[in-house]
Short mmCIF file of N, CA and C in Angstrom, two decimals:
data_model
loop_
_atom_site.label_atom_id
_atom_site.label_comp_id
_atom_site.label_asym_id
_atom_site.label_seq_id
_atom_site.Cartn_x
_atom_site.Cartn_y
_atom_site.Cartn_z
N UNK I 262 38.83 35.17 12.80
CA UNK I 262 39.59 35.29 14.02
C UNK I 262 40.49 34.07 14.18
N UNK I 263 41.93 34.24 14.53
CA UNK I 263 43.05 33.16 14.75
C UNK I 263 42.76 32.78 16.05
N UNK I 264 42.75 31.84 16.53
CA UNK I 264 43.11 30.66 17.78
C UNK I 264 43.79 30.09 17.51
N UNK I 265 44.97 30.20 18.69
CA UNK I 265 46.21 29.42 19.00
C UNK I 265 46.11 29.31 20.60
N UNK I 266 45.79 27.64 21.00
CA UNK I 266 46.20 27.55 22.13
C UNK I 266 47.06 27.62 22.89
N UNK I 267 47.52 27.61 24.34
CA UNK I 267 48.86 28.19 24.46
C UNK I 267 50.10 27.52 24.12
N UNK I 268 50.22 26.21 24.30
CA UNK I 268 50.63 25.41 23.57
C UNK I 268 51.16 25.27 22.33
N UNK I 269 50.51 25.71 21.32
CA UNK I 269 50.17 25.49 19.95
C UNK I 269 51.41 27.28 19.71
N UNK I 270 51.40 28.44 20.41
CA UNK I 270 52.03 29.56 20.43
C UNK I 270 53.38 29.63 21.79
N UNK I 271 53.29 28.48 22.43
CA UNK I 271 54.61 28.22 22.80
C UNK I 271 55.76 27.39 21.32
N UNK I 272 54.84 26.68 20.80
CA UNK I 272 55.57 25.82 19.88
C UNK I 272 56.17 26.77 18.77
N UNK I 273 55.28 27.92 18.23
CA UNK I 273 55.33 28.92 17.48
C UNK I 273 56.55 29.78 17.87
N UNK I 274 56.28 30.28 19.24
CA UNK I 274 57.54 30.94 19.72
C UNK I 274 58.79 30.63 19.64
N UNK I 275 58.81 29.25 20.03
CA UNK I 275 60.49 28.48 20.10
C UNK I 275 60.93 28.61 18.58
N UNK I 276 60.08 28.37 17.53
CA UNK I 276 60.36 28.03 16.19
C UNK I 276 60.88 29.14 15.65
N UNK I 277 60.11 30.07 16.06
CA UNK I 277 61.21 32.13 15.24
C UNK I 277 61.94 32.03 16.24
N UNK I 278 62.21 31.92 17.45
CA UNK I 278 63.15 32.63 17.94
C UNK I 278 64.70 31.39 17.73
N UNK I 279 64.01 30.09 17.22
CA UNK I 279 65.41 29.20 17.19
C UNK I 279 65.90 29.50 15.55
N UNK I 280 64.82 30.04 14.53
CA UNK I 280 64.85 30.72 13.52
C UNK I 280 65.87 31.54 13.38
N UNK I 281 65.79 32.62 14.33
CA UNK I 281 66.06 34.01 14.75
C UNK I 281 67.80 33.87 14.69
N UNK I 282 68.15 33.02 15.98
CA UNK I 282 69.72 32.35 16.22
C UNK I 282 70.62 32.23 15.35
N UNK I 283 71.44 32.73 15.02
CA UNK I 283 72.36 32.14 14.22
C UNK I 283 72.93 30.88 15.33
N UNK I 284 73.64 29.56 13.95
CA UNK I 284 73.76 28.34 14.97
C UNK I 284 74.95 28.86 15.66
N UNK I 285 75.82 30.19 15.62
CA UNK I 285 77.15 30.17 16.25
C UNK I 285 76.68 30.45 17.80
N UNK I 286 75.73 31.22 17.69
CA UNK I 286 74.99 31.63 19.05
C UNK I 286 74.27 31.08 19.90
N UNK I 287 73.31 30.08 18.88
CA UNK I 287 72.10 29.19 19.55
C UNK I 287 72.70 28.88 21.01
N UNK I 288 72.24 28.71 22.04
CA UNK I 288 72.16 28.06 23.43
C UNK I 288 70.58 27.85 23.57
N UNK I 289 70.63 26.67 24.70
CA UNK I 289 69.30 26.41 24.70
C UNK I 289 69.81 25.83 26.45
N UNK I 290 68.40 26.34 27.32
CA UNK I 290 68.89 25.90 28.92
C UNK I 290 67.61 25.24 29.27
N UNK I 291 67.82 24.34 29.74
CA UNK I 291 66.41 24.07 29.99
C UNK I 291 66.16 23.99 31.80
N UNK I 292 65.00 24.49 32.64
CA UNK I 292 64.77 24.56 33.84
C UNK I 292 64.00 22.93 33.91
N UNK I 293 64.66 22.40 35.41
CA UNK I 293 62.98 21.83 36.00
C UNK I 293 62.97 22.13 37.64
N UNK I 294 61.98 22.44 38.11
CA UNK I 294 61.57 22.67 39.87
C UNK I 294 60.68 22.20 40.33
N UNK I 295 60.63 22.22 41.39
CA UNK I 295 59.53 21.61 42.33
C UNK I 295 59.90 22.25 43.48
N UNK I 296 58.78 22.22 44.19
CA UNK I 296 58.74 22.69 45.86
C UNK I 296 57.72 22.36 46.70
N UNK I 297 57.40 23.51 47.36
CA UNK I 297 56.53 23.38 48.07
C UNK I 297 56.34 25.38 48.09
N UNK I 298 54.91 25.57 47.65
CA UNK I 298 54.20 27.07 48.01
C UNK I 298 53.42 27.19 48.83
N UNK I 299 53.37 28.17 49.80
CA UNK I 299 53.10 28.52 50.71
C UNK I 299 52.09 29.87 50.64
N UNK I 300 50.95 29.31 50.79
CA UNK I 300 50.15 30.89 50.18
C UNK I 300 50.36 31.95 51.52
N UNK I 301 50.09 33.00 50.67
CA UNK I 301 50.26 34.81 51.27
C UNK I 301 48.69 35.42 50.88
N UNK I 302 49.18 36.51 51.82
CA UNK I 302 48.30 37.25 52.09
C UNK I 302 46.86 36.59 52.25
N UNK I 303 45.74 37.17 51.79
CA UNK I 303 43.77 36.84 51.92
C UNK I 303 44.06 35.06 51.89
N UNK I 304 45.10 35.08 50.38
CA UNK I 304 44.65 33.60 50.07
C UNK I 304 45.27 32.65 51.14
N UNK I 305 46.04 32.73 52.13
CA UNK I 305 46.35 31.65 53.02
C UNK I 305 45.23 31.57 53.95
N UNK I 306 44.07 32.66 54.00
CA UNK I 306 43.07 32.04 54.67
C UNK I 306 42.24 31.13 54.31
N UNK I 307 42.43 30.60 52.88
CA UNK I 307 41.48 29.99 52.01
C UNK I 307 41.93 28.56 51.94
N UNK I 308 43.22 28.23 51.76
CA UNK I 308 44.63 27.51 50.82
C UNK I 308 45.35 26.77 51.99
N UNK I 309 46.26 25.95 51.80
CA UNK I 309 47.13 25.26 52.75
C UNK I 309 47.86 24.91 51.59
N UNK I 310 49.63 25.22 52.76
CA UNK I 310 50.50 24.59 51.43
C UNK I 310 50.56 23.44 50.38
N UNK I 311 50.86 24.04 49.39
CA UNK I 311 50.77 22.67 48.51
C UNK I 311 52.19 21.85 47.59
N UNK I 312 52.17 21.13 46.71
CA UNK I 312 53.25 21.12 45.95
C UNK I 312 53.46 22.03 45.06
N UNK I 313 54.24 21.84 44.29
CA UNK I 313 54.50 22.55 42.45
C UNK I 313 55.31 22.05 42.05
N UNK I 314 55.43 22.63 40.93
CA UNK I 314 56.56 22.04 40.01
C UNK I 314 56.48 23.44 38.74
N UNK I 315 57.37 23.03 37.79
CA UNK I 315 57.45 23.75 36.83
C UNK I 315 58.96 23.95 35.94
N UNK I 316 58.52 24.83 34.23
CA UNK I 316 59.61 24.29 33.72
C UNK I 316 60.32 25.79 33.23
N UNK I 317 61.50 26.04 32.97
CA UNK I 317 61.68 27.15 32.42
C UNK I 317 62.63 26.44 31.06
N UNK I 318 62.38 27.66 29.73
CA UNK I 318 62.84 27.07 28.74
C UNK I 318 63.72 28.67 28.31
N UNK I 319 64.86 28.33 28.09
CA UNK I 319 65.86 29.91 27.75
C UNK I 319 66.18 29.82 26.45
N UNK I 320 66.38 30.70 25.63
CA UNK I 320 67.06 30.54 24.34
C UNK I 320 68.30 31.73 24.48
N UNK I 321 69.31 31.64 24.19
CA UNK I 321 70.32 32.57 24.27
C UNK I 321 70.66 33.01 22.51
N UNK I 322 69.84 35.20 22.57
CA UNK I 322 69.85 35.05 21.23
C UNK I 322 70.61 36.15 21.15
N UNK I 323 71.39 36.52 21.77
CA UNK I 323 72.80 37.38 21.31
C UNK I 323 73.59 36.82 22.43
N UNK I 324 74.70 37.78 22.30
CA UNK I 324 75.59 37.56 23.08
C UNK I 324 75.30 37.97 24.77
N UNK I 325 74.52 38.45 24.94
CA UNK I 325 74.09 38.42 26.32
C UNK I 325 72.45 38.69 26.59
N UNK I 326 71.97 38.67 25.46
CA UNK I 326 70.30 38.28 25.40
C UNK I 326 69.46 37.04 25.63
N UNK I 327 68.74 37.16 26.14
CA UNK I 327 67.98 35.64 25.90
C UNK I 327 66.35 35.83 26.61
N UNK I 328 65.98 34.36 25.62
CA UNK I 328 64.56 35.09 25.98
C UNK I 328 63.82 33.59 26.70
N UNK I 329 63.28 34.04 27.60
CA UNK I 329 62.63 33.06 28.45
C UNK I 329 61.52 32.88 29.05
N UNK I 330 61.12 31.40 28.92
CA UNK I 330 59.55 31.00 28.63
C UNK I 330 59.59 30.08 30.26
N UNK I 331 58.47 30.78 31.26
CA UNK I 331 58.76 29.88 32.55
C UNK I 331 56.61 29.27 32.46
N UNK I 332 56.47 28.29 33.03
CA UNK I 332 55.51 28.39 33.62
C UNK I 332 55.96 27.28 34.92
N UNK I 333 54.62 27.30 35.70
CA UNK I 333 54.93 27.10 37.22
C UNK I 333 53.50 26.73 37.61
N UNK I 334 53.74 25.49 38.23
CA UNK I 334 52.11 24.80 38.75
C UNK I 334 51.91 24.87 40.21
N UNK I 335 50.84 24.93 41.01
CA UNK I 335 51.40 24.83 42.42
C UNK I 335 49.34 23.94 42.46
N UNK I 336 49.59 23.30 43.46
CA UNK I 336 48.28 22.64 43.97
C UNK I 336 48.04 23.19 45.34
N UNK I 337 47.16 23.67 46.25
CA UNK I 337 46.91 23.93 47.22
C UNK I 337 45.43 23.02 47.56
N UNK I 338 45.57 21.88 48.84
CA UNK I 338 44.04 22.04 49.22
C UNK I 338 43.51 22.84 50.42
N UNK I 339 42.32 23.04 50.17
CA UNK I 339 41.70 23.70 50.76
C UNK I 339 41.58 24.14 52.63
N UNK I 340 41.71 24.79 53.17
CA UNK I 340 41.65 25.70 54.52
C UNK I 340 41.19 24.90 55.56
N UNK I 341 41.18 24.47 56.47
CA UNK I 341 40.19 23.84 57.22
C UNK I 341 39.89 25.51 57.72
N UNK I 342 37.92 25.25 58.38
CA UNK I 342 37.41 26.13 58.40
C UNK I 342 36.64 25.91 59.75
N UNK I 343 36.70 27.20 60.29
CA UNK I 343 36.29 27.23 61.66
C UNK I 343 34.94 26.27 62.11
N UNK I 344 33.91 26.58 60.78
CA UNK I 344 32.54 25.97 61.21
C UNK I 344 32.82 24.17 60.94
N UNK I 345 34.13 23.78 60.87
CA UNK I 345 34.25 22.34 60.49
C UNK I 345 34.51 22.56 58.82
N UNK I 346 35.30 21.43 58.46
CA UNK I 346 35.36 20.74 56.94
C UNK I 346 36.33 21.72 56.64
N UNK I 347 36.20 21.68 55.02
CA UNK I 347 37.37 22.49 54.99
C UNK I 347 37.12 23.46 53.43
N UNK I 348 37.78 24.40 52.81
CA UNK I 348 37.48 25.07 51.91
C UNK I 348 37.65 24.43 50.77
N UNK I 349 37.66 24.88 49.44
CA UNK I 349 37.78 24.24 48.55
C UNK I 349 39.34 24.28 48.01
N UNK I 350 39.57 23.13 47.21
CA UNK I 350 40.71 23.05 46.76
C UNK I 350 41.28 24.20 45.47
N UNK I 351 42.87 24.71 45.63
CA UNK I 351 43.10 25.75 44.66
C UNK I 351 44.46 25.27 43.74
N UNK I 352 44.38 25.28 42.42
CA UNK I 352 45.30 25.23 41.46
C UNK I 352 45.52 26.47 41.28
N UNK I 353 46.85 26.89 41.30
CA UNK I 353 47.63 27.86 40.57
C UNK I 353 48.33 27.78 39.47
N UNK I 354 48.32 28.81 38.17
CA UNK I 354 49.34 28.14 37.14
C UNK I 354 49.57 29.67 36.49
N UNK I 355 50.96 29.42 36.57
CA UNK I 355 51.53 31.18 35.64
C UNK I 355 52.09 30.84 34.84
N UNK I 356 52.36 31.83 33.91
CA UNK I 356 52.78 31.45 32.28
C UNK I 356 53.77 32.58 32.47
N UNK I 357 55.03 32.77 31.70
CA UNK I 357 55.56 34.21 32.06
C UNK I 357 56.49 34.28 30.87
N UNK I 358 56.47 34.68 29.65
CA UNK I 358 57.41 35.49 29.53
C UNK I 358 58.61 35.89 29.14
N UNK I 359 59.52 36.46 29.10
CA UNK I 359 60.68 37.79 29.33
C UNK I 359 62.15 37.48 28.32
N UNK I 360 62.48 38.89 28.37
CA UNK I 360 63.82 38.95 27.78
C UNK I 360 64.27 39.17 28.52
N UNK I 361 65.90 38.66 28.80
CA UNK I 361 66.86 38.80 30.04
C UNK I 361 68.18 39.74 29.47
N UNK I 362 68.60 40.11 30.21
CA UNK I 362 69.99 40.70 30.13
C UNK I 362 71.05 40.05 30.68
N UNK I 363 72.68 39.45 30.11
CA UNK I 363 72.91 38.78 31.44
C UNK I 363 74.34 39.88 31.66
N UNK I 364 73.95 40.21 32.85
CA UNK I 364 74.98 41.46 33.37
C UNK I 364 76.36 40.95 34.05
N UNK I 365 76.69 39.62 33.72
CA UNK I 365 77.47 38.51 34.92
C UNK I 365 77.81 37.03 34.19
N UNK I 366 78.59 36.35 33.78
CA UNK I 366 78.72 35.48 33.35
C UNK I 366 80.13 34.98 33.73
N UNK I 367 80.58 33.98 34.74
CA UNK I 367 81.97 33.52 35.49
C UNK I 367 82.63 32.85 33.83
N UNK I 368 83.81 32.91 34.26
CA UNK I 368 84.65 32.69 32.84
C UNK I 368 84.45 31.00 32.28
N UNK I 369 84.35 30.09 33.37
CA UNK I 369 83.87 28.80 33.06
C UNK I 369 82.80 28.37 32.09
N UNK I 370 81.86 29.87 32.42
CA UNK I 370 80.61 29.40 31.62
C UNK I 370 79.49 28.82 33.02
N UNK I 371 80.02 28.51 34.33
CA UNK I 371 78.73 27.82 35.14
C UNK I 371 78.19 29.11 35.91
N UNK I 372 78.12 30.04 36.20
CA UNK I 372 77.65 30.93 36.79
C UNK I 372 77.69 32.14 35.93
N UNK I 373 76.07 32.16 35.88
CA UNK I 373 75.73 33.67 35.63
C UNK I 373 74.74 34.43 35.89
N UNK I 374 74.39 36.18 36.05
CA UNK I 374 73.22 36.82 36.40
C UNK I 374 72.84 37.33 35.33
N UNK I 375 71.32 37.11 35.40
CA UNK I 375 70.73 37.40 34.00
C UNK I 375 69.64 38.23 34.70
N UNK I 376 69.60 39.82 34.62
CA UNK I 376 68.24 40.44 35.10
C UNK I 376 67.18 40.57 33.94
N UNK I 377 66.42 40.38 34.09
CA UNK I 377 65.15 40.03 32.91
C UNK I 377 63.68 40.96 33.04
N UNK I 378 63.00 41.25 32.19
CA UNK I 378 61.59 41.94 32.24
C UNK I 378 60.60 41.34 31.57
N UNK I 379 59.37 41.11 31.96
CA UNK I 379 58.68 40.39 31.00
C UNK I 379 57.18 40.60 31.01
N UNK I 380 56.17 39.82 30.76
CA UNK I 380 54.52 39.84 31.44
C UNK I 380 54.53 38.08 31.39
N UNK I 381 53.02 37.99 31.93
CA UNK I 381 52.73 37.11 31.87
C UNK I 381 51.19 36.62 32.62
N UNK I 382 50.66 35.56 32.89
CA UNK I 382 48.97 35.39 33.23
C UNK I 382 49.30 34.19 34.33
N UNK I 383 48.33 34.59 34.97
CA UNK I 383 48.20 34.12 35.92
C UNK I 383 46.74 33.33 36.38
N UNK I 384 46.03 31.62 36.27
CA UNK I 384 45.04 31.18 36.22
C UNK I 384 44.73 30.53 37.75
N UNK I 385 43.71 30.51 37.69
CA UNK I 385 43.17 29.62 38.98
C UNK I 385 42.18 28.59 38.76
N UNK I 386 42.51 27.52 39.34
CA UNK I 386 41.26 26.40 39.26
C UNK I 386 40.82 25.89 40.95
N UNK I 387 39.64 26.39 40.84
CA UNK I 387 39.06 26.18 42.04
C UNK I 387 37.73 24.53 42.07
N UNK I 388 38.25 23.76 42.90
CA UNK I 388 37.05 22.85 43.30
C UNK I 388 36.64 22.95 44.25
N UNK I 389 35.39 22.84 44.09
CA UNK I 389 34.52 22.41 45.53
C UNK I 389 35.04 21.88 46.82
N UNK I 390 34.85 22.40 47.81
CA UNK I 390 35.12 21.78 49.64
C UNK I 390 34.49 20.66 49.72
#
């Protein structure tokens, strides 16, 4: 059985698909963000906003293809809770993914829409209150 951590098959990925490129085409975009998340639904009874951050990595492998690798961190601590103290603390982290289409590109080159489809996982790290 093969094991590749995710890491170890992000590195894998970039390598065929920069493979893949001819150099007339290659583009490479790189994301960085930060914010602030705000949990929804059950989990904001649990959670209080937290930070994040996160990176997206694009490769542009045709002329209006490209394929893109996001993940995204967010920290939440824990709820204060009616009986006193407070819930436990929650890490969020998604991995995602996708090939884009870009249906929109301004003639400059600085603006464009890229609609995209993809999968991806979604982890939680929970500590103790």
């Amino acid at each position: 059985m093969l094991s590749i951590k995710s890491g170890s098959a992000v590195a894998v990925l970039v390598a065929m698909t920069l493979a893949a490129a001819s150099p007339a085409e290659a583009q490479v975009a790189l994301e960085l963000r930060g914010g602030l998340n705000v949990p929804t639904f059950k989990i904001a009874d649990a959670a209080k906003a937290g930070p994040s951050f996160g990176a997206g990595l694009n490769f542009k492998l045709a002329d209006r293809v490209w394929l893109i690798g996001d993940a995204d961190f967010g920290f939440h601590k824990g709820a204060d809770l009616a009986a006193g103290g407070s819930g436990p603390s929650v890490d969020v982290y998604h991995y995602m993914g996708k090939l884009g289409y870009q249906v929109y590109g301004s003639s400059n080159g600085k603006v464009s829409l890229i609609l995209n489809a993809g999968a991806g996982a979604m982890t939680f790290k929970v500590d103790g209150g």
